Short mmCIF file of C-alpha atoms in Angstrom, two decimals:
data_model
loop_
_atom_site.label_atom_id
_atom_site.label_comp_id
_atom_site.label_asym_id
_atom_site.label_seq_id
_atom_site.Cartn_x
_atom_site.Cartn_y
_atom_site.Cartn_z
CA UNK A 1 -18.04 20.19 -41.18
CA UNK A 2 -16.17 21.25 -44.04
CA UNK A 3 -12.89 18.94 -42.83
CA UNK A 4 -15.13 16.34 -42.03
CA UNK A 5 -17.02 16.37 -45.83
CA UNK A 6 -13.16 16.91 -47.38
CA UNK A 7 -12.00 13.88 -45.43
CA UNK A 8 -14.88 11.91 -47.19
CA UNK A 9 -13.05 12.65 -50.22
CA UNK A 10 -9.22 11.42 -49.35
CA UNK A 11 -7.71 8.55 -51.35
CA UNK A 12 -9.34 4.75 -51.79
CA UNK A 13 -9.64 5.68 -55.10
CA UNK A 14 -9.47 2.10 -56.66
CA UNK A 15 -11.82 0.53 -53.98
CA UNK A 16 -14.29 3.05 -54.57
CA UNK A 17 -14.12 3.02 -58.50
CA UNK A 18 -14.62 -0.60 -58.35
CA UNK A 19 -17.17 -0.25 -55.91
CA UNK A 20 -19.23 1.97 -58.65
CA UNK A 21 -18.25 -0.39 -60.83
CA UNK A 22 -19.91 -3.46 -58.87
CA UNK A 23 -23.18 -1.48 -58.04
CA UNK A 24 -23.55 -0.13 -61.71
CA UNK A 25 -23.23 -3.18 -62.89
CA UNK A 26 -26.20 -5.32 -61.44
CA UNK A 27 -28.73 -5.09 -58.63
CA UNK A 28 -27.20 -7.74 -56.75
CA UNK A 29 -23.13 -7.96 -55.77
CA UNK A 30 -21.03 -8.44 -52.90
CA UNK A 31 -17.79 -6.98 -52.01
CA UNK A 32 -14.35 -7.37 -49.78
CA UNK A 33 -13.02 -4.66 -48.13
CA UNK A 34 -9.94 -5.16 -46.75
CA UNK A 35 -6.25 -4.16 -45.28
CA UNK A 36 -4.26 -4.59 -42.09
CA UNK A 37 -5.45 -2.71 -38.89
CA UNK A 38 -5.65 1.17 -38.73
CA UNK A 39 -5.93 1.27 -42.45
CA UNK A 40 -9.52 2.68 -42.66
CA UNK A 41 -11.85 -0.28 -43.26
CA UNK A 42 -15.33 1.01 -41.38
CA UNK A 43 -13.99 4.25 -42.97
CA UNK A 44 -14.33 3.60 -46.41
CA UNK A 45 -17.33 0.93 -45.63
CA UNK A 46 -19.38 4.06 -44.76
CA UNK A 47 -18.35 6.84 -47.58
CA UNK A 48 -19.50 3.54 -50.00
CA UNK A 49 -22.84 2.69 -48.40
CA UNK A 50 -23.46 6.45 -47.91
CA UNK A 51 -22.15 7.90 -50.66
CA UNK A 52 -22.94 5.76 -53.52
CA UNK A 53 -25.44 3.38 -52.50
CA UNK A 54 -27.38 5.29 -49.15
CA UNK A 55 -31.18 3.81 -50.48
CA UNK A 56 -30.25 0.56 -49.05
CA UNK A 57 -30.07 2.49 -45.51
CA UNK A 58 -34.27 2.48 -45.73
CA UNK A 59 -34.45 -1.01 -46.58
CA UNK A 60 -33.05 -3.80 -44.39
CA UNK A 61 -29.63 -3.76 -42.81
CA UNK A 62 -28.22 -6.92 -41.66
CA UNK A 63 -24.54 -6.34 -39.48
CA UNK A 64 -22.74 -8.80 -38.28
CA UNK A 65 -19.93 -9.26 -36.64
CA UNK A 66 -17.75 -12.41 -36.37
CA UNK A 67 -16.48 -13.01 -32.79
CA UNK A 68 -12.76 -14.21 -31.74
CA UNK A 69 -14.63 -17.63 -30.95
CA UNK A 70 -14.80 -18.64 -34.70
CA UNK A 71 -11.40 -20.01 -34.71
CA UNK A 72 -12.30 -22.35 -33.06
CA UNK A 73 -14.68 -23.42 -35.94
CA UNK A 74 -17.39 -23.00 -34.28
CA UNK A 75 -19.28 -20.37 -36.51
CA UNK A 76 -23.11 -21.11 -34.75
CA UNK A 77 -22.89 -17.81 -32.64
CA UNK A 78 -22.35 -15.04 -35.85
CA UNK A 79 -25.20 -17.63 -38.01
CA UNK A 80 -27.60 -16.98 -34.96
CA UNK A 81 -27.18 -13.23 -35.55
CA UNK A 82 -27.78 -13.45 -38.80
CA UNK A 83 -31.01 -15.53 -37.85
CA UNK A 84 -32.28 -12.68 -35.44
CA UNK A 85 -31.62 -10.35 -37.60
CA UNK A 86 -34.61 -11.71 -40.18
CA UNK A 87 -36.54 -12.71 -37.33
CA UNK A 88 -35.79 -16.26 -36.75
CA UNK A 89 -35.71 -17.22 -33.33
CA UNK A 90 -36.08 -20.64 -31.55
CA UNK A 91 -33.98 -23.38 -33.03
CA UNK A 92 -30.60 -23.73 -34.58
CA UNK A 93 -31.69 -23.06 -38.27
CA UNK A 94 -29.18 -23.57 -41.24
CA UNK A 95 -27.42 -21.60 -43.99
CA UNK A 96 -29.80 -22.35 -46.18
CA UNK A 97 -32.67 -21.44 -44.61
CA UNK A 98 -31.50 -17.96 -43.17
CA UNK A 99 -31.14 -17.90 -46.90
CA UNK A 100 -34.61 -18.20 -47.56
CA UNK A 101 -35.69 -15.73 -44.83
CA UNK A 102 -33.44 -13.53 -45.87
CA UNK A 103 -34.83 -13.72 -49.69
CA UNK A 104 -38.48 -13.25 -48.24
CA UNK A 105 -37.13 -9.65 -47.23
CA UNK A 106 -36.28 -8.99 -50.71
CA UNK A 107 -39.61 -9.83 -52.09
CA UNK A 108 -40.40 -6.13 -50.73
CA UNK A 109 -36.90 -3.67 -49.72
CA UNK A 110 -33.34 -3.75 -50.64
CA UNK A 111 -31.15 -5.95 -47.95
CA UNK A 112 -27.57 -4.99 -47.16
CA UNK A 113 -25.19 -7.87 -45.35
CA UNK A 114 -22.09 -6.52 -43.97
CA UNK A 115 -19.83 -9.06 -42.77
CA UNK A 116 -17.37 -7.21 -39.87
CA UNK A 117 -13.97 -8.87 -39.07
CA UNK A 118 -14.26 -12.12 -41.81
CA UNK A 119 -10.32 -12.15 -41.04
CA UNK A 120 -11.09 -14.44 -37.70
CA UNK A 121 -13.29 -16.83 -39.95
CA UNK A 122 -11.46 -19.85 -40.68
CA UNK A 123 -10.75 -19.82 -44.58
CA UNK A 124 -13.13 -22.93 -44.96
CA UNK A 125 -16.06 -21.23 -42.94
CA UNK A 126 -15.71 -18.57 -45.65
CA UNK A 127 -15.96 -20.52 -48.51
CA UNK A 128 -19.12 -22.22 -46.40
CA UNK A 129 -20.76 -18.88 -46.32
CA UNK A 130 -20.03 -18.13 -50.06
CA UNK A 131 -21.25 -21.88 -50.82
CA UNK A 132 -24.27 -22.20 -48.83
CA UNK A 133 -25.80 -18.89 -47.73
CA UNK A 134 -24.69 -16.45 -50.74
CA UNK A 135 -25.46 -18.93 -53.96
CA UNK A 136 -28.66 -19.20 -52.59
CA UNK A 137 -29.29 -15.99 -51.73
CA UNK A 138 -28.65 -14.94 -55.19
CA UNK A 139 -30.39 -17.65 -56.76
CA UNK A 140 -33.60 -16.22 -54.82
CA UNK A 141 -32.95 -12.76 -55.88
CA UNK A 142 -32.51 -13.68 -59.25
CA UNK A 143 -35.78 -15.46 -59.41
CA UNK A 144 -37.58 -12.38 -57.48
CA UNK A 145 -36.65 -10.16 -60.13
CA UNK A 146 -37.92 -12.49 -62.71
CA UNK A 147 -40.74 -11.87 -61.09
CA UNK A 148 -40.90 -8.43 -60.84
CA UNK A 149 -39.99 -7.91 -64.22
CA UNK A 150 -42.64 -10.08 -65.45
CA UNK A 151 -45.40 -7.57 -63.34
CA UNK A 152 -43.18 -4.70 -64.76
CA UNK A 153 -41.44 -3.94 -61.60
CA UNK A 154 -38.24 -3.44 -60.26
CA UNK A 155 -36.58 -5.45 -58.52
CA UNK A 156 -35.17 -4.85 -54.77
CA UNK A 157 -31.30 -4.81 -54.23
CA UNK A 158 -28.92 -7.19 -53.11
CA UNK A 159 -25.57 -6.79 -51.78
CA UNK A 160 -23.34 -7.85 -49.30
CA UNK A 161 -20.24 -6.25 -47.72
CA UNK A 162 -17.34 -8.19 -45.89
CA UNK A 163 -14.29 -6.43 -44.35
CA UNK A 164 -11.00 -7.68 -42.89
CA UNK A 165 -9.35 -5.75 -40.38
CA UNK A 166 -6.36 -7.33 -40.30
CA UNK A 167 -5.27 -8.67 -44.07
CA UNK A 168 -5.75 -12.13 -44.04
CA UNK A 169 -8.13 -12.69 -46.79
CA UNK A 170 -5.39 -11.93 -49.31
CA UNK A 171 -3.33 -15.12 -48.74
CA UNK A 172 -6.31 -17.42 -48.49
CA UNK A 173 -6.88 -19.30 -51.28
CA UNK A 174 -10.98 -17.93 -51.33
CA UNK A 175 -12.52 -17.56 -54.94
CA UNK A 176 -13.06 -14.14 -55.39
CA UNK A 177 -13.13 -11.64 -58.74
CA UNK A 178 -10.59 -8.78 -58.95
CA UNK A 179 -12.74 -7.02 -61.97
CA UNK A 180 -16.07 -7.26 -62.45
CA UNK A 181 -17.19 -8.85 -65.94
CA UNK A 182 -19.47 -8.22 -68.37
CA UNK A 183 -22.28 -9.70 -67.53
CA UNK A 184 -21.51 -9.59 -64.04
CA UNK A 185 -21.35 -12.91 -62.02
CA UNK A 186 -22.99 -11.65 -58.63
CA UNK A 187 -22.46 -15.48 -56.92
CA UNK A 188 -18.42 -14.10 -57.14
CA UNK A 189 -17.88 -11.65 -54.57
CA UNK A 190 -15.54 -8.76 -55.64
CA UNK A 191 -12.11 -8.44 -53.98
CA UNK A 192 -11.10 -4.76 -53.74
CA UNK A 193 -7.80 -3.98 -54.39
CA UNK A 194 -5.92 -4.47 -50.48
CA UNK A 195 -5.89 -0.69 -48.64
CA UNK A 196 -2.28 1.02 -49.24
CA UNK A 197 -0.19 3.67 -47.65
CA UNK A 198 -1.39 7.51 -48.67
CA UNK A 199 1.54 8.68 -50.77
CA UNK A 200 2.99 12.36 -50.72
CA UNK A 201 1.62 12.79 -54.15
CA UNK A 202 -2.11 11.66 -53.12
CA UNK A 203 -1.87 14.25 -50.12
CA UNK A 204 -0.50 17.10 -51.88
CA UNK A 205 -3.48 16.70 -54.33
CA UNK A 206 -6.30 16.38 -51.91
CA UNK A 207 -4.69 19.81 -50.21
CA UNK A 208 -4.87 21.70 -53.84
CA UNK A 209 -8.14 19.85 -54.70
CA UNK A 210 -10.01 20.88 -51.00
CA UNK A 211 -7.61 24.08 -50.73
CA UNK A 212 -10.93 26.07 -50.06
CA UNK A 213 -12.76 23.52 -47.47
CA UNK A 214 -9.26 23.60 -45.27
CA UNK A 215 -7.69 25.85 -42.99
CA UNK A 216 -4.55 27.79 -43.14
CA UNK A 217 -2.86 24.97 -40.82
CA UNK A 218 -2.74 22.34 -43.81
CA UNK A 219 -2.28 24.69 -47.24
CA UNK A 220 0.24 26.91 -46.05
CA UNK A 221 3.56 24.93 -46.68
CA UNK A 222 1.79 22.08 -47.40
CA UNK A 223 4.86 20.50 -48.39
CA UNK A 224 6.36 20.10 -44.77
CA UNK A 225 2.66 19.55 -43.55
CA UNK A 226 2.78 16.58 -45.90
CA UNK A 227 6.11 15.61 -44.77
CA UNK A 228 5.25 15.94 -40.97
CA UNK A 229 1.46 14.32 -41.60
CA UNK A 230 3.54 11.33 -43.10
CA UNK A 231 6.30 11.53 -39.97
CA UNK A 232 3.60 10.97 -37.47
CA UNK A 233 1.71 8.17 -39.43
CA UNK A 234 4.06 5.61 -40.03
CA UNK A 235 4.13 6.73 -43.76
CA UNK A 236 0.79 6.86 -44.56
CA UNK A 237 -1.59 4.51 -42.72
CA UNK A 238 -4.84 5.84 -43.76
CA UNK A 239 -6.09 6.18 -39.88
CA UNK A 240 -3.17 7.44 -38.60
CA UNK A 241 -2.70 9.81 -41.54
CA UNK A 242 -6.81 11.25 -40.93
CA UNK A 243 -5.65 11.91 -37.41
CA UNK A 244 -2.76 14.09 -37.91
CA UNK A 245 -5.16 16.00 -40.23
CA UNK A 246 -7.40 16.35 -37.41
CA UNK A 247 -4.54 17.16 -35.07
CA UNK A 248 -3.53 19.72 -37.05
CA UNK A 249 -6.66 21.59 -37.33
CA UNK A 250 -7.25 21.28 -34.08
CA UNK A 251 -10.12 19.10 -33.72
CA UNK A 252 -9.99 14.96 -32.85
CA UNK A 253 -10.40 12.53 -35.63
CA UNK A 254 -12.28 10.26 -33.33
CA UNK A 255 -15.11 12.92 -33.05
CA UNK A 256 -15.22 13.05 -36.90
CA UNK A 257 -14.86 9.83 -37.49
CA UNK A 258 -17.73 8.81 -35.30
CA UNK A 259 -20.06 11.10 -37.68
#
């Protein structure tokens, strides 16, 4: 337990500061989370949702995941979960109004969208979603916490998630915010800053930082741990990197990551 709760604190540093950022800012925001494969994305997705923002796990959870059949841009089978998921059932229904439904849910809990694998989502389908299902969507949340402000209430919380396994979102010409402003624009989505390598220098500090939640294994010599973690992980892929950890404490990062 006490490798698993240090792991939750290894790198992503400027994904989860603008994270805070994002969910500090307003009560309604959406975010990208994304790098190429092994680098961590459902990772990071959870130490955000459960770490910073784990009320929205007792409102309404919406998870979706795009299937390899959206290439062929034919997006109908990833809107029809979306449309089960707020209890719409029977007909083809469109952006719009899974919109609405979804905005009903907000009139009483916080709703969380995560978006898994946008990176096989044709770019236009993308900007579809962002066009016709998010504006929306915040233009109904907006209005509900006119609402609630007007009966002196608070209002529920809005945000959606999308991760890219695989990179591709950062050489599509999407409109997204790198920063979030002051006041915040939630109809932009925040792009996070595209998942690196872990560096020497971020490993070495996360030993000395966790020195007393790790075994001998990792802080004795940590230098040629660090050098051998780094061997093994083709220099630092975030996955790879977590299971040498594991490997070297004698335990399997697929168990811990499954927590």
């Amino acid at each position: 337990q006490d490798l698993y709760n240090a792991l939750r604190r290894l790198g992503f540093l400027y994904q989860i500061r603008l994270f805070r950022k994002l969910v500090e800012a307003d009560s309604v925001g959406a975010f990208l989370i994304h790098g190429y494969p092994e680098y961590g994305q459902s990772w990071l997705l959870n130490r955000l949702v459960t770490q910073y923002v784990s009320y929205f796990l007792s409102g309404k959870v919406i998870k979706v995941r795009a299937s390899c059949r959206v290439r062929k841009n034919d997006a109908s089978s990833m809107w029809r979960e979306v449309a089960r998921n707020v209890g719409l059932r029977g007909k083809s229904f469109t952006q719009a109004e899974i919109a609405q439904q979804v905005g009903k849910c907000l009139q009483s809990q916080n709703v969380l969208l995560i978006f898994h694998t946008v990176n096989v989502l044709p770019e236009e389908t993308l900007v579809e979603l962002f066009d016709t299902f998010w504006l929306p969507l915040v233009e109904q949340a907006r209005a509900e916490a006119e609402i609630k402000a007007a009966a002196g209430q608070e209002a529920c919380k809005l945000l959606m998630v999308l991760v890219d396994y695989e990179g591709c979102v950062e050489d599509w010409s999407v409109p997204f915010a790198e920063a979030v402003s002051t006041p915040l624009d939630p109809a932009v989505p925040i792009k996070s800053p595209m998942i690196s390598e872990f560096s020497s220098e971020e490993l070495l500090g996360w030993i000395d930082r966790e020195y007393d939640n790790l075994p001998t294994a990792l802080t004795e010599g940590a230098d040629d741990v660090v050098a051998s973690i780094l061997d093994g992980s083709d220099d630092g892929v975030p996955e790879l990197v977590m299971d040498m950890i594991c490997d070297h404490c004698g335990c399997s990062w697929h168990k811990e990551s499954e927590k």
